[in-house]
Each structure stands twice: as C-alpha cells, then as structure tokens.
PDB file of C-alpha atoms in Angstrom:
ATOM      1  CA  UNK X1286     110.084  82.403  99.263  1.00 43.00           C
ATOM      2  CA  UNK X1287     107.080  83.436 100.821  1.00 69.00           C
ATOM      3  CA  UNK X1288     104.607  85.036  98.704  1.00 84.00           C
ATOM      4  CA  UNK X1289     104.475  87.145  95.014  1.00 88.00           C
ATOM      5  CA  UNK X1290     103.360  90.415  95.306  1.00 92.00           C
ATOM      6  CA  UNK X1291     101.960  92.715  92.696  1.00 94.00           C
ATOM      7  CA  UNK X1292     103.357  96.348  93.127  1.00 96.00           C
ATOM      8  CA  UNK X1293     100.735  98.577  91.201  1.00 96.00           C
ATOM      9  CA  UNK X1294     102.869 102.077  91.590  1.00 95.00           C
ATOM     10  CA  UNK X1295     103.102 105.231  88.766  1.00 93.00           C
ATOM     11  CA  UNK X1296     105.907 106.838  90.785  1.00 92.00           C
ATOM     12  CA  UNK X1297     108.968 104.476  89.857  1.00 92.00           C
ATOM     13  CA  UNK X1298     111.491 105.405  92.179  1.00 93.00           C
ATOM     14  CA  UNK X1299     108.781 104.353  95.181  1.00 92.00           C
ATOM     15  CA  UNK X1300     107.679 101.233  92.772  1.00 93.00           C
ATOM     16  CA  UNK X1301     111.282 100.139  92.863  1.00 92.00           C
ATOM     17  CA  UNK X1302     112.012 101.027  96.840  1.00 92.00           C
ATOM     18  CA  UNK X1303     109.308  98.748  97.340  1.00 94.00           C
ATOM     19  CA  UNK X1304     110.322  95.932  95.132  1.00 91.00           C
ATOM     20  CA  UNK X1305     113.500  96.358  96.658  1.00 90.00           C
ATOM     21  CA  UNK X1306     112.668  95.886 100.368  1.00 90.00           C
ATOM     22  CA  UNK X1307     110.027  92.801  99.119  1.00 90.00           C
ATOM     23  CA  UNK X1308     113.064  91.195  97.396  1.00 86.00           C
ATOM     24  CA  UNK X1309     114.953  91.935 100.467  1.00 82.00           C
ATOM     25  CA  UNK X1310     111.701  89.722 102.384  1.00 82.00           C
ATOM     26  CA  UNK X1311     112.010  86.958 100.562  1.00 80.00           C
ATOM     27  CA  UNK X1312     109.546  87.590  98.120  1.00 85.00           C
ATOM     28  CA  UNK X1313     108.878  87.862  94.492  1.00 84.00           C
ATOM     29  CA  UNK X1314     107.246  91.061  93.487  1.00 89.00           C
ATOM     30  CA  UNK X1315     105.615  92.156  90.028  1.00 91.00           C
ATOM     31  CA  UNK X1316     105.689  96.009  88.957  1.00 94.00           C
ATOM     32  CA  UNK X1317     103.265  97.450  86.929  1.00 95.00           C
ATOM     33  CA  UNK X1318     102.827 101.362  86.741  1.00 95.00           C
ATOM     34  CA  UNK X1319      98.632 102.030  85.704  1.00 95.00           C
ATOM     35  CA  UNK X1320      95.298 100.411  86.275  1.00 95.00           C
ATOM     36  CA  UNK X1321      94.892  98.859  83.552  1.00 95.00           C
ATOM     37  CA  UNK X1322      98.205  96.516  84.121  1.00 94.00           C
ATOM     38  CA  UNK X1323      97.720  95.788  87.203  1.00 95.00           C
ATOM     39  CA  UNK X1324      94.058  94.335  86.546  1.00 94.00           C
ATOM     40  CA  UNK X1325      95.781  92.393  83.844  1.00 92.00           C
ATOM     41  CA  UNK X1326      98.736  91.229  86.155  1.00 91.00           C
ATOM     42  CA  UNK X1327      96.492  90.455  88.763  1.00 91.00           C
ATOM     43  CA  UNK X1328      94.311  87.868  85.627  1.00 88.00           C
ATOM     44  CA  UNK X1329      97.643  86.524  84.171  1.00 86.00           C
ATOM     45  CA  UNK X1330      99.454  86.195  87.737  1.00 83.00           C
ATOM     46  CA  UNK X1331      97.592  85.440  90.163  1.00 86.00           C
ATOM     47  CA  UNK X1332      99.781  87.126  92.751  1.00 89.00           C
ATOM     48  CA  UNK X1333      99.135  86.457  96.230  1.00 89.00           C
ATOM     49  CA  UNK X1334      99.158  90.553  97.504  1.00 92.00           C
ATOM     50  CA  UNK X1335      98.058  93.809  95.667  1.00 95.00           C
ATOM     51  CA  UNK X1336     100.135  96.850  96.857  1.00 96.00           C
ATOM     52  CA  UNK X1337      97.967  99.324  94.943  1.00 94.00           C
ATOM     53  CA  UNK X1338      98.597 102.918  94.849  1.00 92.00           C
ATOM     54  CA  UNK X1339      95.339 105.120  94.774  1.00 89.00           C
ATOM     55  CA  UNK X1340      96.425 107.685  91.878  1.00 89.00           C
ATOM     56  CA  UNK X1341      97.556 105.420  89.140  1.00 93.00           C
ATOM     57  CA  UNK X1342      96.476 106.728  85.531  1.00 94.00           C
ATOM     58  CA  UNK X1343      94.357 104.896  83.176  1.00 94.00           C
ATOM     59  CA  UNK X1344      92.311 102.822  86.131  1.00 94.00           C
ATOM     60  CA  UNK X1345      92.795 105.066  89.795  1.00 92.00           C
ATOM     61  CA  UNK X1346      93.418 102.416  92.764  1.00 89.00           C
ATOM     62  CA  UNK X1347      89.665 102.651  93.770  1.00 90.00           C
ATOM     63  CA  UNK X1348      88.466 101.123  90.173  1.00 92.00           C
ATOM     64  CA  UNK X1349      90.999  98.551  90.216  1.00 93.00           C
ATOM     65  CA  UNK X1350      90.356  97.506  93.875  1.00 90.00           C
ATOM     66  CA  UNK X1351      85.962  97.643  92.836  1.00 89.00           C
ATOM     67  CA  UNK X1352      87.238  95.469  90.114  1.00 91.00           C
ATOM     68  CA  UNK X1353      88.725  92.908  91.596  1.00 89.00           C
ATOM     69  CA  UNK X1354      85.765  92.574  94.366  1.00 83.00           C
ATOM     70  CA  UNK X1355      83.259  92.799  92.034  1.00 84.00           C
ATOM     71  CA  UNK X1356      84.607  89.855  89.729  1.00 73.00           C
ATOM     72  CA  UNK X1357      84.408  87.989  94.008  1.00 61.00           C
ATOM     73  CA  UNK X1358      88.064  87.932  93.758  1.00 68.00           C
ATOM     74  CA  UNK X1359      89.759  87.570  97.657  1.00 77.00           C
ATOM     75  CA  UNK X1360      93.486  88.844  96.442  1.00 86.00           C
ATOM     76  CA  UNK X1361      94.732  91.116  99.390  1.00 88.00           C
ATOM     77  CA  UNK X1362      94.861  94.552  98.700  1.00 90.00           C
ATOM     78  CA  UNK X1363      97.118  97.358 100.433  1.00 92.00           C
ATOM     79  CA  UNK X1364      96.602 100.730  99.575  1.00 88.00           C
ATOM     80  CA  UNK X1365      98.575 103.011  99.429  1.00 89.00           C
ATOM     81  CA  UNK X1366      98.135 106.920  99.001  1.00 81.00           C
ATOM     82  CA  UNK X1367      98.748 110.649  99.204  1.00 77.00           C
ATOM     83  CA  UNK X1368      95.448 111.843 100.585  1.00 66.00           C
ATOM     84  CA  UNK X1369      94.705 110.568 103.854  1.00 59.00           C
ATOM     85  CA  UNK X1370      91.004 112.219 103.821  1.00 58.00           C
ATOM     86  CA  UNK X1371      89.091 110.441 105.948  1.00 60.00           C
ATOM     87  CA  UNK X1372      86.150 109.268 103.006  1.00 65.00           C
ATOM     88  CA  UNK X1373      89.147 108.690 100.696  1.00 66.00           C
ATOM     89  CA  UNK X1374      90.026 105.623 103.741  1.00 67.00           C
ATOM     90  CA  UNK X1375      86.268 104.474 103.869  1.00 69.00           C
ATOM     91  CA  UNK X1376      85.641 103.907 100.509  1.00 72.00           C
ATOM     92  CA  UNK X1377      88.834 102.628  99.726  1.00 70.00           C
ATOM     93  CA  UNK X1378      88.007  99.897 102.711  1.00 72.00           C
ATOM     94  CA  UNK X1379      84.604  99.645 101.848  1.00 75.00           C
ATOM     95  CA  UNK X1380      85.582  98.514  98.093  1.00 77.00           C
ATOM     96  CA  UNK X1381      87.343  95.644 100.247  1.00 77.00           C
ATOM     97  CA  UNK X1382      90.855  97.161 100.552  1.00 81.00           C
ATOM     98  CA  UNK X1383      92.284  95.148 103.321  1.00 81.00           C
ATOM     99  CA  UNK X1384      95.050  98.160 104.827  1.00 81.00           C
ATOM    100  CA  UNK X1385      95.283 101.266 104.338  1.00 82.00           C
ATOM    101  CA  UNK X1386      98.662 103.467 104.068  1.00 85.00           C
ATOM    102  CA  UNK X1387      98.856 106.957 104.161  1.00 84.00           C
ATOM    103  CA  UNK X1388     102.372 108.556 102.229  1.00 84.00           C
ATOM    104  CA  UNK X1389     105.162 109.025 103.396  1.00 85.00           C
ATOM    105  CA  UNK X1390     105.280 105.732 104.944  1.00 86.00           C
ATOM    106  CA  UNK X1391     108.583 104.055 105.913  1.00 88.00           C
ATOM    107  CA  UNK X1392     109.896 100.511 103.937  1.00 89.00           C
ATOM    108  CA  UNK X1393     109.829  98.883 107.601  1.00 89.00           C
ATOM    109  CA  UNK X1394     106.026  99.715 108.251  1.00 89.00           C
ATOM    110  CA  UNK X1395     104.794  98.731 104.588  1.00 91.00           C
ATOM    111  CA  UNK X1396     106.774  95.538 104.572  1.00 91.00           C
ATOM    112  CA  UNK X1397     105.671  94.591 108.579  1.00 89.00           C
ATOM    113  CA  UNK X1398     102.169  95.781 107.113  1.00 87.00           C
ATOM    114  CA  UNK X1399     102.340  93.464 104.180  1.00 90.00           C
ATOM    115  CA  UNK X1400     103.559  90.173 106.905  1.00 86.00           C
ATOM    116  CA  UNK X1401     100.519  91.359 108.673  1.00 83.00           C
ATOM    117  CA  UNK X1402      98.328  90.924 105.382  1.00 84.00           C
ATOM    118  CA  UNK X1403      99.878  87.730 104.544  1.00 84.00           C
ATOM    119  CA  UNK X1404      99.393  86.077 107.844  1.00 79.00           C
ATOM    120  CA  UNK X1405      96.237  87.626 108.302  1.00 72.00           C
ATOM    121  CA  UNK X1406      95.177  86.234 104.664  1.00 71.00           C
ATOM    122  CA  UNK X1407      96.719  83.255 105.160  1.00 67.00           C
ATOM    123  CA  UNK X1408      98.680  83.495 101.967  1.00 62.00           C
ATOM    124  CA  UNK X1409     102.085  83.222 103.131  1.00 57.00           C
ATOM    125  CA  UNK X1410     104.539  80.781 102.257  1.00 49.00           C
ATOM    126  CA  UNK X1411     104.756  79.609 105.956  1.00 42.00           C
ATOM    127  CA  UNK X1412     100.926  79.086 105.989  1.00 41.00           C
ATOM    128  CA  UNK X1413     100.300  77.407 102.292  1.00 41.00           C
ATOM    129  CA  UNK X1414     100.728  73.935 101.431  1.00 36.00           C
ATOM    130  CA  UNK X1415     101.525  75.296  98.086  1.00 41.00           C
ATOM    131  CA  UNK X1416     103.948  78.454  97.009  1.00 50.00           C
ATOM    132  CA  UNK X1417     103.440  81.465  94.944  1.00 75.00           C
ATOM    133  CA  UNK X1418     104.564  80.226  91.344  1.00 85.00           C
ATOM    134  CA  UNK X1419     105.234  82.852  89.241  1.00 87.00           C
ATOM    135  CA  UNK X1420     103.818  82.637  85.902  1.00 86.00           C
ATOM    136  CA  UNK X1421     104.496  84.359  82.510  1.00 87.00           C
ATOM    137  CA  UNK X1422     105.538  83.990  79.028  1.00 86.00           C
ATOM    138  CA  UNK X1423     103.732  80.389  78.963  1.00 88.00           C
ATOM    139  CA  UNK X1424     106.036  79.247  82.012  1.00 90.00           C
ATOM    140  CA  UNK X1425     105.211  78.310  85.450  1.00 90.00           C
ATOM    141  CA  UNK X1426     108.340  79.221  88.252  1.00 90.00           C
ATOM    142  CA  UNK X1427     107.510  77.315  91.627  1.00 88.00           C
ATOM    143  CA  UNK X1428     110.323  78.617  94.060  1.00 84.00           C
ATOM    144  CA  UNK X1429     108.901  76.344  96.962  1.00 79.00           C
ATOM    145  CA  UNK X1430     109.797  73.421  94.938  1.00 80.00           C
ATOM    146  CA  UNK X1431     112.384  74.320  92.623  1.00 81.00           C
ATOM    147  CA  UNK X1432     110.547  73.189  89.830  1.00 88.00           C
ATOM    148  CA  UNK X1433     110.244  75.260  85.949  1.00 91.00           C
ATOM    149  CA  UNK X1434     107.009  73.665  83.681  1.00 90.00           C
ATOM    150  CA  UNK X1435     106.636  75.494  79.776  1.00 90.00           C
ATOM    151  CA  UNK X1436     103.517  75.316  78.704  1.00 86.00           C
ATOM    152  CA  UNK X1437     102.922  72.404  81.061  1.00 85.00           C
ATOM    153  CA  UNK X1438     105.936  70.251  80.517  1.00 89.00           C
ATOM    154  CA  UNK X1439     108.645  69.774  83.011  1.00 90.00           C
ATOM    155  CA  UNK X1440     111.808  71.548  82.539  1.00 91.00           C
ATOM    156  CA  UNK X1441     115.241  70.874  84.323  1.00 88.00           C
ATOM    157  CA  UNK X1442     117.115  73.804  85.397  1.00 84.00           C
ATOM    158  CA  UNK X1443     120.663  74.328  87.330  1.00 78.00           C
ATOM    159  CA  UNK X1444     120.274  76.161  90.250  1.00 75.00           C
ATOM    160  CA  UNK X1445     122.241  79.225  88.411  1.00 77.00           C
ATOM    161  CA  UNK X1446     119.240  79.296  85.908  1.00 85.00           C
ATOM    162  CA  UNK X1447     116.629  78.748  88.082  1.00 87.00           C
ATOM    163  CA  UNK X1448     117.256  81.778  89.755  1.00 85.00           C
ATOM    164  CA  UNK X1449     117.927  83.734  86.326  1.00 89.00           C
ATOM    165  CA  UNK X1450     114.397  82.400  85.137  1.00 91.00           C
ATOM    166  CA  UNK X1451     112.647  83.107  88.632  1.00 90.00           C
ATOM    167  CA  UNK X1452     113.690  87.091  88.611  1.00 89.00           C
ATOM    168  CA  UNK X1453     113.205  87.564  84.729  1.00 91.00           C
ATOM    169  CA  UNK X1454     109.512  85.963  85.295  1.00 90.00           C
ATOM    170  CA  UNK X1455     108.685  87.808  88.332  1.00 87.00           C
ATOM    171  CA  UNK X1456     108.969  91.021  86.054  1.00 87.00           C
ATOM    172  CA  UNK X1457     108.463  89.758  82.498  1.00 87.00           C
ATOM    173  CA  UNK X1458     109.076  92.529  79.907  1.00 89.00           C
ATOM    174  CA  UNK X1459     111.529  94.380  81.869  1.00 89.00           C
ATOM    175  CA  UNK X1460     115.024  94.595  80.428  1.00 91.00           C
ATOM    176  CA  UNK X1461     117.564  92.986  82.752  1.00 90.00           C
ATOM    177  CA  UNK X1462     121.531  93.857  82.424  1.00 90.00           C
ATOM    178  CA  UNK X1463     124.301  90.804  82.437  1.00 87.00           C
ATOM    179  CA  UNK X1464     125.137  92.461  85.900  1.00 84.00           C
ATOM    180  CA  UNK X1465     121.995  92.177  87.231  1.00 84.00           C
ATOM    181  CA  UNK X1466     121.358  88.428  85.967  1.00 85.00           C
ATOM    182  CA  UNK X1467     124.639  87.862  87.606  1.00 80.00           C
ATOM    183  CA  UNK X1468     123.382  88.780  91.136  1.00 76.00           C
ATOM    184  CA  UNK X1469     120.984  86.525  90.873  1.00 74.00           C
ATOM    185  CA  UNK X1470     123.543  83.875  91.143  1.00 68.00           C
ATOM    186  CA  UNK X1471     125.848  84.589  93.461  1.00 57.00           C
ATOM    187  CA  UNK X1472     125.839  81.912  95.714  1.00 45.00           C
ATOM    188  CA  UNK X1473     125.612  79.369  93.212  1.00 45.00           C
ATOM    189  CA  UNK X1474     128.793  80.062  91.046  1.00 45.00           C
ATOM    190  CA  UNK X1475     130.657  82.724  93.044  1.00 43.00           C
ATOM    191  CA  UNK X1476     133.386  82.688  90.117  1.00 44.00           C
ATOM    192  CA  UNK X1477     130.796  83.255  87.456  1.00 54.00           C
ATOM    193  CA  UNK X1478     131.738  86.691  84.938  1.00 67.00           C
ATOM    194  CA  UNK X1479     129.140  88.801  83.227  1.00 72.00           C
ATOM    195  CA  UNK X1480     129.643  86.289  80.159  1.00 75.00           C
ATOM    196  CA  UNK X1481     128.498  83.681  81.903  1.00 77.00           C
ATOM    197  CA  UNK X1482     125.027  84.955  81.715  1.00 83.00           C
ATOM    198  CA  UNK X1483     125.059  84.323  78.524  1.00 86.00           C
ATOM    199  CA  UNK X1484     126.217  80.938  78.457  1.00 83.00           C
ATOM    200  CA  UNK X1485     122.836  80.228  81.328  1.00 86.00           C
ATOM    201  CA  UNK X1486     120.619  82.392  79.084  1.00 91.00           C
ATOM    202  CA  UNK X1487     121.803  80.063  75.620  1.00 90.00           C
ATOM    203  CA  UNK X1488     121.226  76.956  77.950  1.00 89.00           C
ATOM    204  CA  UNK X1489     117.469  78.275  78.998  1.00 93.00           C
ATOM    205  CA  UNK X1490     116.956  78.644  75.425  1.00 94.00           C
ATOM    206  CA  UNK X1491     117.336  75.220  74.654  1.00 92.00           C
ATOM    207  CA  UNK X1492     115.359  74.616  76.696  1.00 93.00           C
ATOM    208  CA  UNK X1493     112.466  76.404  76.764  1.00 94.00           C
ATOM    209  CA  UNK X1494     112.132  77.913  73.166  1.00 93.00           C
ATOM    210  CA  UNK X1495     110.493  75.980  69.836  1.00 92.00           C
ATOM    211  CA  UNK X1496     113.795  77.151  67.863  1.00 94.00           C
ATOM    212  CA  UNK X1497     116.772  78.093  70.425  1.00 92.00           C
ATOM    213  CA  UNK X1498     118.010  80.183  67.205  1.00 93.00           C
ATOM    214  CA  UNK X1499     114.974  82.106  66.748  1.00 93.00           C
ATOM    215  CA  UNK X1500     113.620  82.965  70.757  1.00 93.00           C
ATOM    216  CA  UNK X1501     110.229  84.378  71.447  1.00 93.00           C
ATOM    217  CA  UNK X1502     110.479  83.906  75.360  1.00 93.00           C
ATOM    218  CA  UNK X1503     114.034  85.153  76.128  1.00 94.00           C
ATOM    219  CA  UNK X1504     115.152  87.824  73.850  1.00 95.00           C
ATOM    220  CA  UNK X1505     118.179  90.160  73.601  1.00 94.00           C
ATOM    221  CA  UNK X1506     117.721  93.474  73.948  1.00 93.00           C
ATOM    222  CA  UNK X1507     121.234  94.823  72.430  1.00 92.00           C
ATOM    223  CA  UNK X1508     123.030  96.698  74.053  1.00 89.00           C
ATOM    224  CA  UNK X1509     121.671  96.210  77.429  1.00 90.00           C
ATOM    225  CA  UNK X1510     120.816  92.662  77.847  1.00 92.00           C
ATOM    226  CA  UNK X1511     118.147  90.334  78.149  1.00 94.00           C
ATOM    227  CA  UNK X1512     113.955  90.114  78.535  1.00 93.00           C
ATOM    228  CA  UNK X1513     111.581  87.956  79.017  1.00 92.00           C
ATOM    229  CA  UNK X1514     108.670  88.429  76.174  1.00 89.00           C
ATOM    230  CA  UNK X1515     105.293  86.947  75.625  1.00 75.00           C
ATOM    231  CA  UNK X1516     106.626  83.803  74.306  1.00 62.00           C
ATOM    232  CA  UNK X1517     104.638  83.965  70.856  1.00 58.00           C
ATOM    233  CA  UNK X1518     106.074  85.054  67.498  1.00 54.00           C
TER     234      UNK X1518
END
C-alpha cells in the first residue's frame, strides 16, 4: 500500500474514476463531495494527499487549501479544476497547492501526477518508515503491517477481514454491497459466496463492538448491505 489519499470531488462519477484508478495504484483513497468534509477528513484522517477539486460547494477548493496552510499543515494538495485562467493557477499555488490540473485530464496523468507528489513529498509508502493507517470509527487500519487497534487495543484479524475492515474504513459511512465486500477477498478464500460476508462481518463484530448484538461500528444497512458508522450509540 503506498499512501491514503483524500479525494475531495462534487462530481461523483469523476470522484469514483479517481478512486478507482488510486485503488488500482495500490492505494487507499477517502471520498468526500464539499469543503466542509474534506477539512474534516483531512482533521480525522490524516491522509497523506489532498486531490481537491476547485468548485466544491459549501467550502470552494481555494478555502479549503488556505485552510489547511493557514492551520501550517504540509498535507499535499492537487488541484484539480475546470477553469484553467491563468490567476485561478496562481492563487491556487500561492495558497500552497502543490500541482495544478486543468479538466479534462486523463486517469494516467493524475495518477503519474499524484506518484510525482508522493515522491516529491516524500510521503509514499516506499519512502516512509511508517504506512498510511487509515483511521475511523475509533479504529486504526495499518496495511504496511497488517495490524487492526480499536480504540487503542490490538485486534486480530484473518486476512479475509482485514481486507473487509481496510476498504470499509478507507470510506467510512458509505454503504458497501455483500458483492463488493466479497472482492475484497478474493485471493484469500477464492471459494468464498456472498454469505460469507456475513459470517467475516459477525466475526469483526465480536470483535470490535462493546455488544456484538447491538453494533455501533459495523451496521446493516438492509437491503443493501453493510457500513461502517461512527462507532458511538
């Protein structure tokens, strides 16, 4: 895994391309689609890259971006944007945006832009001692070294749920399907059916929730599948 990127995108069929293409990478990517949640995910995550779209509602790319620099906070920040007016570039790299990318853009130049970023940084996987751990819902995900902590404590996970925890904390909140749990995976029980999700996903909550009966972290979401919440009642 090399690095957890936050994906701060309004438009969700580019949001997902790109999360798509970072997955594809090797990296973890969180997706949040205003301002306001991406200054949040960027408190509560720590990620280790900002893709940051210029028009997002609530907070526009430029506040988020004088934000973060302001509070002396060296996150990497891409840009990326519609307008490719030549002020609209200045400022944005004058607020401390580290690239620039005009739309369109193709997957292959944002993700070669985002290695560049990365290396440049020094935030990569290949360059840290230490890995991107995703955080959320009180737990701490460390793909480098395979380990799971809740709220602190160590917590022993098959490699099946590892993976399951790892993708529903890179994107907590967001609804996941039994199929798409399953991908996750493959690999690691090739034979596995849709039901065994939720064998994994009554094992995790023995595991990581106060009352396995009553879950706060891992809920159902009927009919479609499962979540990862806030972890409080």
């Amino acid at each position: 895994m090399c690095a957890h990127v936050l994906v701060a995108e309004d438009d969700a069929m580019q949001a997902e391309l790109i999360r798509r293409s970072l997955l594809a990478e090797g990296h973890t990517a969180t997706v949040v689609h205003d301002g306001s949640a991406a200054l949040e995910a960027v408190r509560r995550d720590r990620p280790d890259l900002v893709v940051l779209d210029l028009m997002l509602p609530l907070v526009d790319g430029f506040g988020v971006c004088r934000v973060l620099r302001q509070g002396d906070d060296d996150i990497p920040v891409l840009m990326l944007t519609a307008r490719a007016a030549e002020d609209d570039l200045l400022l944005g790299l004058e607020l401390g945006a580290d690239d620039y990318m005009t739309k369109p853009y193709s997957p292959r130049e944002l993700m070669a832009r985002i290695r560049t970023v990365l290396r440049r940084s020094g935030r990569s996987g290949a360059d840290r001692r230490d890995g991107p751990v995703v955080r959320a819902a009180g737990l701490a995900v460390d793909p480098e070294r395979h380990e799971v902590r809740c709220e602190g404590e160590p917590v022993e996970c098959t490699p099946a749920e590892f993976q399951i925890l790892l993708a529903m904390a890179s994107e907590p909140e967001r609804v996941f399907s039994r199929r798409q749990l399953l991908q996750c995976t493959r690999g690691f029980d090739r034979s596995s059916t849709e039901r065994a999700v939720d064998v994994h996903i009554m094992n995790l909550r023995r595991k990581i929730e106060a009352d396995p009966r009553k879950p706060v972290r891992l809920l159902t979401v009927f009919g479609v599948g499962y979540k990862l919440s806030g972890g409080r009642p």
